[in-house]
PDB file of C-alpha atoms and ligand atoms in Angstrom:
ATOM      1  CA  UNK A   1     -28.165 -62.441   7.720  1.00 93.00           C
ATOM      2  CA  UNK A   2     -31.695 -61.172   8.156  1.00 96.00           C
ATOM      3  CA  UNK A   3     -33.773 -63.017  10.767  1.00 98.00           C
ATOM      4  CA  UNK A   4     -37.558 -63.037  10.301  1.00 98.00           C
ATOM      5  CA  UNK A   5     -40.187 -62.641  13.012  1.00 98.00           C
ATOM      6  CA  UNK A   6     -42.861 -65.321  13.447  1.00 97.00           C
ATOM      7  CA  UNK A   7     -45.327 -62.961  11.740  1.00 98.00           C
ATOM      8  CA  UNK A   8     -42.986 -62.581   8.758  1.00 98.00           C
ATOM      9  CA  UNK A   9     -42.482 -66.341   8.573  1.00 98.00           C
ATOM     10  CA  UNK A  10     -46.256 -66.748   8.380  1.00 98.00           C
ATOM     11  CA  UNK A  11     -46.304 -64.457   5.331  1.00 98.00           C
ATOM     12  CA  UNK A  12     -43.423 -66.391   3.768  1.00 98.00           C
ATOM     13  CA  UNK A  13     -45.339 -69.612   4.392  1.00 98.00           C
ATOM     14  CA  UNK A  14     -48.257 -68.193   2.384  1.00 98.00           C
ATOM     15  CA  UNK A  15     -45.969 -67.037  -0.442  1.00 98.00           C
ATOM     16  CA  UNK A  16     -44.440 -70.496  -0.618  1.00 98.00           C
ATOM     17  CA  UNK A  17     -47.865 -72.141  -0.490  1.00 98.00           C
ATOM     18  CA  UNK A  18     -48.719 -70.281  -3.706  1.00 98.00           C
ATOM     19  CA  UNK A  19     -45.421 -71.480  -5.200  1.00 98.00           C
ATOM     20  CA  UNK A  20     -46.181 -75.081  -4.269  1.00 98.00           C
ATOM     21  CA  UNK A  21     -49.743 -74.885  -5.670  1.00 98.00           C
ATOM     22  CA  UNK A  22     -48.270 -73.517  -8.883  1.00 98.00           C
ATOM     23  CA  UNK A  23     -45.697 -76.303  -9.112  1.00 98.00           C
ATOM     24  CA  UNK A  24     -48.455 -78.869  -8.531  1.00 98.00           C
ATOM     25  CA  UNK A  25     -50.595 -77.341 -11.272  1.00 98.00           C
ATOM     26  CA  UNK A  26     -47.683 -77.189 -13.719  1.00 98.00           C
ATOM     27  CA  UNK A  27     -46.557 -80.733 -12.929  1.00 98.00           C
ATOM     28  CA  UNK A  28     -50.068 -81.976 -13.688  1.00 98.00           C
ATOM     29  CA  UNK A  29     -50.129 -80.166 -17.040  1.00 98.00           C
ATOM     30  CA  UNK A  30     -46.602 -81.175 -18.105  1.00 98.00           C
ATOM     31  CA  UNK A  31     -47.273 -83.857 -20.716  1.00 98.00           C
ATOM     32  CA  UNK A  32     -45.811 -84.790 -24.082  1.00 98.00           C
ATOM     33  CA  UNK A  33     -46.696 -82.157 -26.705  1.00 98.00           C
ATOM     34  CA  UNK A  34     -47.198 -79.290 -24.242  1.00 98.00           C
ATOM     35  CA  UNK A  35     -44.880 -76.305 -24.707  1.00 98.00           C
ATOM     36  CA  UNK A  36     -42.897 -74.866 -21.831  1.00 98.00           C
ATOM     37  CA  UNK A  37     -44.438 -71.458 -22.637  1.00 98.00           C
ATOM     38  CA  UNK A  38     -47.920 -72.896 -22.095  1.00 98.00           C
ATOM     39  CA  UNK A  39     -46.805 -74.048 -18.651  1.00 98.00           C
ATOM     40  CA  UNK A  40     -45.435 -70.568 -17.957  1.00 98.00           C
ATOM     41  CA  UNK A  41     -48.779 -68.955 -18.818  1.00 98.00           C
ATOM     42  CA  UNK A  42     -50.623 -71.394 -16.578  1.00 98.00           C
ATOM     43  CA  UNK A  43     -48.255 -70.538 -13.725  1.00 98.00           C
ATOM     44  CA  UNK A  44     -48.541 -66.767 -14.103  1.00 98.00           C
ATOM     45  CA  UNK A  45     -52.326 -66.914 -14.249  1.00 98.00           C
ATOM     46  CA  UNK A  46     -52.469 -68.984 -11.060  1.00 98.00           C
ATOM     47  CA  UNK A  47     -50.025 -66.763  -9.171  1.00 98.00           C
ATOM     48  CA  UNK A  48     -51.926 -63.587 -10.055  1.00 98.00           C
ATOM     49  CA  UNK A  49     -55.286 -65.130  -9.193  1.00 98.00           C
ATOM     50  CA  UNK A  50     -53.828 -65.999  -5.767  1.00 98.00           C
ATOM     51  CA  UNK A  51     -52.932 -62.323  -5.218  1.00 98.00           C
ATOM     52  CA  UNK A  52     -49.212 -62.706  -5.836  1.00 98.00           C
ATOM     53  CA  UNK A  53     -46.837 -61.789  -8.610  1.00 98.00           C
ATOM     54  CA  UNK A  54     -44.081 -63.775 -10.309  1.00 98.00           C
ATOM     55  CA  UNK A  55     -40.747 -63.121  -8.576  1.00 98.00           C
ATOM     56  CA  UNK A  56     -38.490 -64.135 -11.473  1.00 98.00           C
ATOM     57  CA  UNK A  57     -40.094 -62.003 -14.201  1.00 98.00           C
ATOM     58  CA  UNK A  58     -37.975 -58.880 -14.635  1.00 97.00           C
ATOM     59  CA  UNK A  59     -35.318 -60.091 -12.192  1.00 97.00           C
ATOM     60  CA  UNK A  60     -32.099 -59.005 -13.923  1.00 97.00           C
ATOM     61  CA  UNK A  61     -34.115 -59.027 -17.147  1.00 97.00           C
ATOM     62  CA  UNK A  62     -35.355 -62.627 -16.803  1.00 98.00           C
ATOM     63  CA  UNK A  63     -38.359 -62.842 -19.172  1.00 98.00           C
ATOM     64  CA  UNK A  64     -40.663 -65.453 -17.606  1.00 98.00           C
ATOM     65  CA  UNK A  65     -42.570 -66.664 -14.545  1.00 98.00           C
ATOM     66  CA  UNK A  66     -40.972 -70.103 -14.431  1.00 98.00           C
ATOM     67  CA  UNK A  67     -37.630 -71.622 -15.209  1.00 98.00           C
ATOM     68  CA  UNK A  68     -38.288 -74.780 -17.257  1.00 98.00           C
ATOM     69  CA  UNK A  69     -35.165 -76.923 -17.474  1.00 98.00           C
ATOM     70  CA  UNK A  70     -35.347 -80.027 -19.663  1.00 98.00           C
ATOM     71  CA  UNK A  71     -32.936 -83.001 -19.469  1.00 98.00           C
ATOM     72  CA  UNK A  72     -29.337 -81.677 -19.659  1.00 98.00           C
ATOM     73  CA  UNK A  73     -30.480 -78.185 -18.648  1.00 98.00           C
ATOM     74  CA  UNK A  74     -29.539 -77.813 -14.994  1.00 98.00           C
ATOM     75  CA  UNK A  75     -31.497 -74.638 -14.177  1.00 98.00           C
ATOM     76  CA  UNK A  76     -32.757 -71.341 -15.640  1.00 98.00           C
ATOM     77  CA  UNK A  77     -34.185 -72.755 -18.867  1.00 98.00           C
ATOM     78  CA  UNK A  78     -36.424 -70.077 -20.432  1.00 98.00           C
ATOM     79  CA  UNK A  79     -39.972 -71.160 -21.368  1.00 98.00           C
ATOM     80  CA  UNK A  80     -40.477 -71.216 -25.129  1.00 98.00           C
ATOM     81  CA  UNK A  81     -43.529 -71.591 -27.386  1.00 98.00           C
ATOM     82  CA  UNK A  82     -41.529 -73.832 -29.724  1.00 98.00           C
ATOM     83  CA  UNK A  83     -40.089 -76.162 -27.082  1.00 98.00           C
ATOM     84  CA  UNK A  84     -42.615 -78.972 -26.716  1.00 98.00           C
ATOM     85  CA  UNK A  85     -42.086 -81.646 -24.073  1.00 98.00           C
ATOM     86  CA  UNK A  86     -41.477 -85.205 -25.191  1.00 98.00           C
ATOM     87  CA  UNK A  87     -42.158 -88.570 -23.603  1.00 98.00           C
ATOM     88  CA  UNK A  88     -39.118 -89.559 -21.533  1.00 98.00           C
ATOM     89  CA  UNK A  89     -37.947 -86.008 -20.760  1.00 98.00           C
ATOM     90  CA  UNK A  90     -37.308 -84.826 -17.241  1.00 98.00           C
ATOM     91  CA  UNK A  91     -38.487 -81.273 -16.540  1.00 98.00           C
ATOM     92  CA  UNK A  92     -37.202 -79.017 -13.785  1.00 98.00           C
ATOM     93  CA  UNK A  93     -39.764 -76.384 -12.810  1.00 98.00           C
ATOM     94  CA  UNK A  94     -38.561 -73.519 -10.634  1.00 98.00           C
ATOM     95  CA  UNK A  95     -41.035 -70.901  -9.415  1.00 98.00           C
ATOM     96  CA  UNK A  96     -40.822 -67.723  -7.340  1.00 98.00           C
ATOM     97  CA  UNK A  97     -43.733 -65.690  -5.972  1.00 98.00           C
ATOM     98  CA  UNK A  98     -43.884 -62.322  -4.236  1.00 98.00           C
ATOM     99  CA  UNK A  99     -46.815 -62.106  -1.816  1.00 98.00           C
ATOM    100  CA  UNK A 100     -47.339 -59.289   0.700  1.00 98.00           C
ATOM    101  CA  UNK A 101     -43.738 -58.182   0.313  1.00 98.00           C
ATOM    102  CA  UNK A 102     -42.016 -61.546   0.783  1.00 98.00           C
ATOM    103  CA  UNK A 103     -40.616 -64.006  -1.732  1.00 98.00           C
ATOM    104  CA  UNK A 104     -41.257 -67.751  -1.924  1.00 98.00           C
ATOM    105  CA  UNK A 105     -38.964 -69.939  -4.049  1.00 98.00           C
ATOM    106  CA  UNK A 106     -39.215 -73.660  -4.732  1.00 98.00           C
ATOM    107  CA  UNK A 107     -38.526 -76.161  -7.500  1.00 98.00           C
ATOM    108  CA  UNK A 108     -39.231 -79.755  -8.499  1.00 98.00           C
ATOM    109  CA  UNK A 109     -38.107 -82.071 -11.264  1.00 98.00           C
ATOM    110  CA  UNK A 110     -40.832 -84.226 -12.795  1.00 98.00           C
ATOM    111  CA  UNK A 111     -40.983 -86.998 -15.401  1.00 98.00           C
ATOM    112  CA  UNK A 112     -42.784 -86.481 -18.719  1.00 98.00           C
ATOM    113  CA  UNK A 113     -44.686 -89.696 -19.336  1.00 97.00           C
ATOM    114  CA  UNK A 114     -42.574 -92.812 -18.835  1.00 97.00           C
ATOM    115  CA  UNK A 115     -38.901 -92.051 -18.269  1.00 98.00           C
ATOM    116  CA  UNK A 116     -35.871 -94.359 -18.106  1.00 98.00           C
ATOM    117  CA  UNK A 117     -34.972 -95.959 -14.771  1.00 98.00           C
ATOM    118  CA  UNK A 118     -31.719 -93.964 -14.628  1.00 98.00           C
ATOM    119  CA  UNK A 119     -33.667 -90.687 -14.852  1.00 98.00           C
ATOM    120  CA  UNK A 120     -35.987 -91.794 -12.047  1.00 98.00           C
ATOM    121  CA  UNK A 121     -33.010 -92.642  -9.865  1.00 98.00           C
ATOM    122  CA  UNK A 122     -31.390 -89.249 -10.481  1.00 98.00           C
ATOM    123  CA  UNK A 123     -34.611 -87.452  -9.523  1.00 98.00           C
ATOM    124  CA  UNK A 124     -35.059 -89.611  -6.422  1.00 98.00           C
ATOM    125  CA  UNK A 125     -31.489 -89.118  -5.201  1.00 98.00           C
ATOM    126  CA  UNK A 126     -31.651 -85.348  -5.809  1.00 98.00           C
ATOM    127  CA  UNK A 127     -34.877 -85.097  -3.811  1.00 98.00           C
ATOM    128  CA  UNK A 128     -33.251 -87.160  -1.048  1.00 98.00           C
ATOM    129  CA  UNK A 129     -30.322 -84.703  -1.057  1.00 98.00           C
ATOM    130  CA  UNK A 130     -32.801 -81.887  -0.407  1.00 98.00           C
ATOM    131  CA  UNK A 131     -34.606 -83.811   2.329  1.00 98.00           C
ATOM    132  CA  UNK A 132     -31.347 -84.645   4.105  1.00 98.00           C
ATOM    133  CA  UNK A 133     -30.344 -80.993   3.858  1.00 98.00           C
ATOM    134  CA  UNK A 134     -33.679 -79.868   5.322  1.00 98.00           C
ATOM    135  CA  UNK A 135     -33.023 -81.998   8.386  1.00 98.00           C
ATOM    136  CA  UNK A 136     -29.860 -79.967   9.054  1.00 98.00           C
ATOM    137  CA  UNK A 137     -31.833 -76.709   9.338  1.00 98.00           C
ATOM    138  CA  UNK A 138     -31.841 -76.541  13.161  1.00 98.00           C
ATOM    139  CA  UNK A 139     -30.514 -74.104  15.741  1.00 98.00           C
ATOM    140  CA  UNK A 140     -26.875 -74.827  16.527  1.00 94.00           C
ATOM    141  CA  UNK A 141     -26.065 -76.601  13.248  1.00 98.00           C
ATOM    142  CA  UNK A 142     -23.553 -74.814  11.014  1.00 98.00           C
ATOM    143  CA  UNK A 143     -24.293 -73.433   7.566  1.00 98.00           C
ATOM    144  CA  UNK A 144     -21.882 -75.655   5.629  1.00 98.00           C
ATOM    145  CA  UNK A 145     -23.440 -78.819   7.107  1.00 98.00           C
ATOM    146  CA  UNK A 146     -26.134 -78.308   4.425  1.00 98.00           C
ATOM    147  CA  UNK A 147     -23.715 -78.696   1.531  1.00 98.00           C
ATOM    148  CA  UNK A 148     -21.808 -81.497   3.209  1.00 98.00           C
ATOM    149  CA  UNK A 149     -24.860 -83.770   3.440  1.00 98.00           C
ATOM    150  CA  UNK A 150     -25.910 -82.950  -0.127  1.00 98.00           C
ATOM    151  CA  UNK A 151     -22.492 -83.734  -1.571  1.00 98.00           C
ATOM    152  CA  UNK A 152     -22.135 -86.875   0.547  1.00 98.00           C
ATOM    153  CA  UNK A 153     -25.433 -88.330  -0.623  1.00 98.00           C
ATOM    154  CA  UNK A 154     -25.059 -87.347  -4.291  1.00 98.00           C
ATOM    155  CA  UNK A 155     -21.524 -88.670  -4.645  1.00 98.00           C
ATOM    156  CA  UNK A 156     -22.321 -91.901  -2.772  1.00 98.00           C
ATOM    157  CA  UNK A 157     -24.910 -92.515  -5.519  1.00 98.00           C
ATOM    158  CA  UNK A 158     -22.286 -91.907  -8.239  1.00 98.00           C
ATOM    159  CA  UNK A 159     -23.484 -88.409  -9.163  1.00 98.00           C
ATOM    160  CA  UNK A 160     -21.813 -85.017  -9.055  1.00 98.00           C
ATOM    161  CA  UNK A 161     -22.741 -81.671  -7.523  1.00 98.00           C
ATOM    162  CA  UNK A 162     -22.870 -78.491  -9.617  1.00 98.00           C
ATOM    163  CA  UNK A 163     -20.430 -75.921  -8.227  1.00 98.00           C
ATOM    164  CA  UNK A 164     -21.254 -72.742 -10.168  1.00 97.00           C
ATOM    165  CA  UNK A 165     -24.774 -72.258  -8.823  1.00 98.00           C
ATOM    166  CA  UNK A 166     -25.830 -72.197  -5.174  1.00 98.00           C
ATOM    167  CA  UNK A 167     -28.779 -71.707  -2.838  1.00 98.00           C
ATOM    168  CA  UNK A 168     -29.379 -68.537  -0.864  1.00 98.00           C
ATOM    169  CA  UNK A 169     -31.004 -66.752   2.017  1.00 98.00           C
ATOM    170  CA  UNK A 170     -34.475 -65.437   1.137  1.00 98.00           C
ATOM    171  CA  UNK A 171     -36.965 -62.916   2.520  1.00 98.00           C
ATOM    172  CA  UNK A 172     -38.076 -59.531   1.201  1.00 98.00           C
ATOM    173  CA  UNK A 173     -35.411 -60.088  -1.465  1.00 98.00           C
ATOM    174  CA  UNK A 174     -35.145 -63.311  -3.453  1.00 98.00           C
ATOM    175  CA  UNK A 175     -31.422 -63.485  -2.798  1.00 98.00           C
ATOM    176  CA  UNK A 176     -30.193 -62.596   0.677  1.00 98.00           C
ATOM    177  CA  UNK A 177     -27.099 -63.665   2.568  1.00 97.00           C
ATOM    178  CA  UNK A 178     -25.849 -66.278   3.079  1.00 98.00           C
ATOM    179  CA  UNK A 179     -25.010 -68.244  -0.048  1.00 98.00           C
ATOM    180  CA  UNK A 180     -25.879 -71.902   0.516  1.00 98.00           C
ATOM    181  CA  UNK A 181     -23.320 -74.218  -1.051  1.00 98.00           C
ATOM    182  CA  UNK A 182     -24.319 -77.708  -2.127  1.00 98.00           C
ATOM    183  CA  UNK A 183     -20.833 -79.088  -1.498  1.00 98.00           C
ATOM    184  CA  UNK A 184     -17.814 -78.688   0.751  1.00 97.00           C
ATOM    185  CA  UNK A 185     -16.759 -79.656   4.254  1.00 98.00           C
ATOM    186  CA  UNK A 186     -19.324 -79.355   7.045  1.00 97.00           C
ATOM    187  CA  UNK A 187     -18.964 -77.733  10.449  1.00 97.00           C
ATOM    188  CA  UNK A 188     -18.082 -74.275   9.171  1.00 97.00           C
ATOM    189  CA  UNK A 189     -19.758 -70.928   8.691  1.00 96.00           C
ATOM    190  CA  UNK A 190     -22.312 -69.314  10.968  1.00 97.00           C
ATOM    191  CA  UNK A 191     -24.533 -71.257  13.339  1.00 97.00           C
ATOM    192  CA  UNK A 192     -28.113 -71.480  12.141  1.00 98.00           C
ATOM    193  CA  UNK A 193     -30.489 -69.361  14.231  1.00 98.00           C
ATOM    194  CA  UNK A 194     -34.273 -69.250  14.513  1.00 98.00           C
ATOM    195  CA  UNK A 195     -35.767 -66.854  11.970  1.00 98.00           C
ATOM    196  CA  UNK A 196     -33.188 -67.522   9.272  1.00 98.00           C
ATOM    197  CA  UNK A 197     -34.736 -68.698   5.984  1.00 98.00           C
ATOM    198  CA  UNK A 198     -32.670 -70.596   3.424  1.00 98.00           C
ATOM    199  CA  UNK A 199     -33.592 -71.532  -0.140  1.00 98.00           C
ATOM    200  CA  UNK A 200     -31.793 -74.862  -0.446  1.00 98.00           C
ATOM    201  CA  UNK A 201     -31.487 -76.068  -4.031  1.00 98.00           C
ATOM    202  CA  UNK A 202     -29.260 -79.029  -4.877  1.00 98.00           C
ATOM    203  CA  UNK A 203     -28.428 -79.325  -8.595  1.00 99.00           C
ATOM    204  CA  UNK A 204     -27.161 -82.837  -9.222  1.00 99.00           C
ATOM    205  CA  UNK A 205     -25.625 -84.102 -12.460  1.00 98.00           C
ATOM    206  CA  UNK A 206     -25.711 -87.704 -13.628  1.00 98.00           C
ATOM    207  CA  UNK A 207     -22.232 -87.249 -15.118  1.00 98.00           C
ATOM    208  CA  UNK A 208     -19.541 -84.666 -14.514  1.00 98.00           C
ATOM    209  CA  UNK A 209     -20.150 -81.436 -12.567  1.00 98.00           C
ATOM    210  CA  UNK A 210     -19.196 -79.009 -15.364  1.00 98.00           C
ATOM    211  CA  UNK A 211     -21.658 -76.340 -16.516  1.00 98.00           C
ATOM    212  CA  UNK A 212     -21.937 -74.444 -19.793  1.00 98.00           C
ATOM    213  CA  UNK A 213     -24.157 -71.402 -20.335  1.00 98.00           C
ATOM    214  CA  UNK A 214     -26.179 -70.802 -23.506  1.00 98.00           C
ATOM    215  CA  UNK A 215     -25.922 -67.547 -25.466  1.00 98.00           C
ATOM    216  CA  UNK A 216     -29.231 -66.425 -23.920  1.00 97.00           C
ATOM    217  CA  UNK A 217     -27.203 -65.698 -20.778  1.00 96.00           C
ATOM    218  CA  UNK A 218     -29.470 -67.875 -18.583  1.00 98.00           C
ATOM    219  CA  UNK A 219     -29.746 -71.505 -19.627  1.00 98.00           C
ATOM    220  CA  UNK A 220     -27.230 -73.562 -17.632  1.00 98.00           C
ATOM    221  CA  UNK A 221     -26.555 -77.060 -19.004  1.00 98.00           C
ATOM    222  CA  UNK A 222     -24.282 -79.950 -18.237  1.00 98.00           C
ATOM    223  CA  UNK A 223     -21.053 -79.723 -20.216  1.00 98.00           C
ATOM    224  CA  UNK A 224     -21.150 -83.460 -20.914  1.00 98.00           C
ATOM    225  CA  UNK A 225     -24.781 -83.435 -22.111  1.00 98.00           C
ATOM    226  CA  UNK A 226     -25.942 -85.850 -19.406  1.00 98.00           C
ATOM    227  CA  UNK A 227     -29.061 -85.384 -17.293  1.00 98.00           C
ATOM    228  CA  UNK A 228     -29.339 -83.029 -14.332  1.00 98.00           C
ATOM    229  CA  UNK A 229     -32.016 -82.690 -11.640  1.00 99.00           C
ATOM    230  CA  UNK A 230     -32.973 -79.844  -9.278  1.00 98.00           C
ATOM    231  CA  UNK A 231     -35.235 -79.602  -6.231  1.00 98.00           C
ATOM    232  CA  UNK A 232     -35.645 -76.562  -3.987  1.00 98.00           C
ATOM    233  CA  UNK A 233     -37.424 -75.625  -0.768  1.00 98.00           C
ATOM    234  CA  UNK A 234     -37.479 -72.411   1.233  1.00 98.00           C
ATOM    235  CA  UNK A 235     -36.804 -73.596   4.783  1.00 98.00           C
ATOM    236  CA  UNK A 236     -37.036 -71.614   8.028  1.00 98.00           C
ATOM    237  CA  UNK A 237     -34.965 -72.381  11.118  1.00 98.00           C
ATOM    238  CA  UNK A 238     -37.237 -72.617  14.175  1.00 98.00           C
ATOM    239  CA  UNK A 239     -36.612 -73.567  17.812  1.00 97.00           C
ATOM    240  CA  UNK A 240     -38.269 -76.886  16.970  1.00 96.00           C
ATOM    241  CA  UNK A 241     -36.247 -77.586  13.832  1.00 97.00           C
ATOM    242  CA  UNK A 242     -36.859 -77.104  10.118  1.00 98.00           C
ATOM    243  CA  UNK A 243     -40.066 -75.559   8.773  1.00 98.00           C
ATOM    244  CA  UNK A 244     -40.439 -76.226   5.041  1.00 98.00           C
ATOM    245  CA  UNK A 245     -42.429 -73.163   4.064  1.00 98.00           C
ATOM    246  CA  UNK A 246     -45.537 -73.750   1.999  1.00 98.00           C
ATOM    247  CA  UNK A 247     -45.317 -77.506   2.629  1.00 95.00           C
ATOM    248  CA  UNK A 248     -45.304 -78.327   6.333  1.00 87.00           C
ATOM    249  CA  UNK A 249     -48.336 -76.282   7.349  1.00 79.00           C
ATOM    250  CA  UNK A 250     -48.549 -74.924  11.022  1.00 74.00           C
TER     251      UNK A 250
HETATM  252  N1  MF3 B 301     -34.385 -70.501  -7.711  1.00 76.79           N
HETATM  253  C1  MF3 B 301     -33.581 -69.695  -8.591  1.00 76.79           C
HETATM  254  C2  MF3 B 301     -32.704 -68.795  -7.769  1.00 76.79           C
HETATM  255  O1  MF3 B 301     -32.922 -68.697  -6.641  1.00 76.79           O
HETATM  256  C3  MF3 B 301     -34.384 -69.039  -9.608  1.00 76.79           C
HETATM  257  C4  MF3 B 301     -34.010 -67.689 -10.067  1.00 76.79           C
HETATM  258  S1  MF3 B 301     -34.423 -67.503 -11.697  1.00 76.79           S
HETATM  259  C5  MF3 B 301     -34.232 -65.886 -12.055  1.00 76.79           C
HETATM  260  O2  MF3 B 301     -31.758 -68.236  -8.167  1.00 76.79           O
HETATM  261  F1  MF3 B 301     -34.484 -65.744 -13.269  1.00 76.79           F
HETATM  262  F2  MF3 B 301     -35.083 -65.195 -11.352  1.00 76.79           F
HETATM  263  F3  MF3 B 301     -33.039 -65.498 -11.740  1.00 76.79           F
HETATM  264 CO1   CO B 302     -33.648 -70.237  -5.470  1.00 76.79          CO
END
């Protein structure tokens, strides 16, 4: 596990601030009739104008700046000029930015127009899973405590946790050790230490946990066709507790 210096964390905070601005911009533009490709272009333009570059584009051949994941798509939906958003959809937007050599990675799920109550509840509970997980990111806590709180909260609400995809350490590379599971017993794995940065990204399904992958090799959807939601923060461990990069300031 690579620990970052305070100076490096400051750079990662700036990279994540660009990610969060981009997510805000995209969320504001995500309306019925807009294509996911249009959102991708908006995102890339903003990232480049902020002096960064998209982290996902070219990563293992991934073709876009954003992942845009609609309804039963869990994560890694590829933006498309022919996929137009519709009233009542939920849209996961995942964005990565490289700035001054460090990667920022964060995601939100947002409603398109008015969405059913059940969709709102899924988004709310998934965001709560992330917030509870953030609170674990303190010196002395153990790595698997993150997944334990996520699973506990999701399942108490009647939802299920995706098993095939996980969070990750992050720094100069988008994916560093350790893997961050969203499920499993707590109290195991390494102790969290100041300077460690984790991208925590619960993926919560309204129905069963099973995943199926499209022929494009990326798009991950629920096997049962029910809704899924995804939120992600890059979070640094500090002496004083969690620092949600690009969000908390300092
Ligand atoms: N947040 C995701 C991850 O950390 C996004 C990666 S999309 C990819 O894995 F295309 F870049 F792989
Ligand atoms: Co990630």
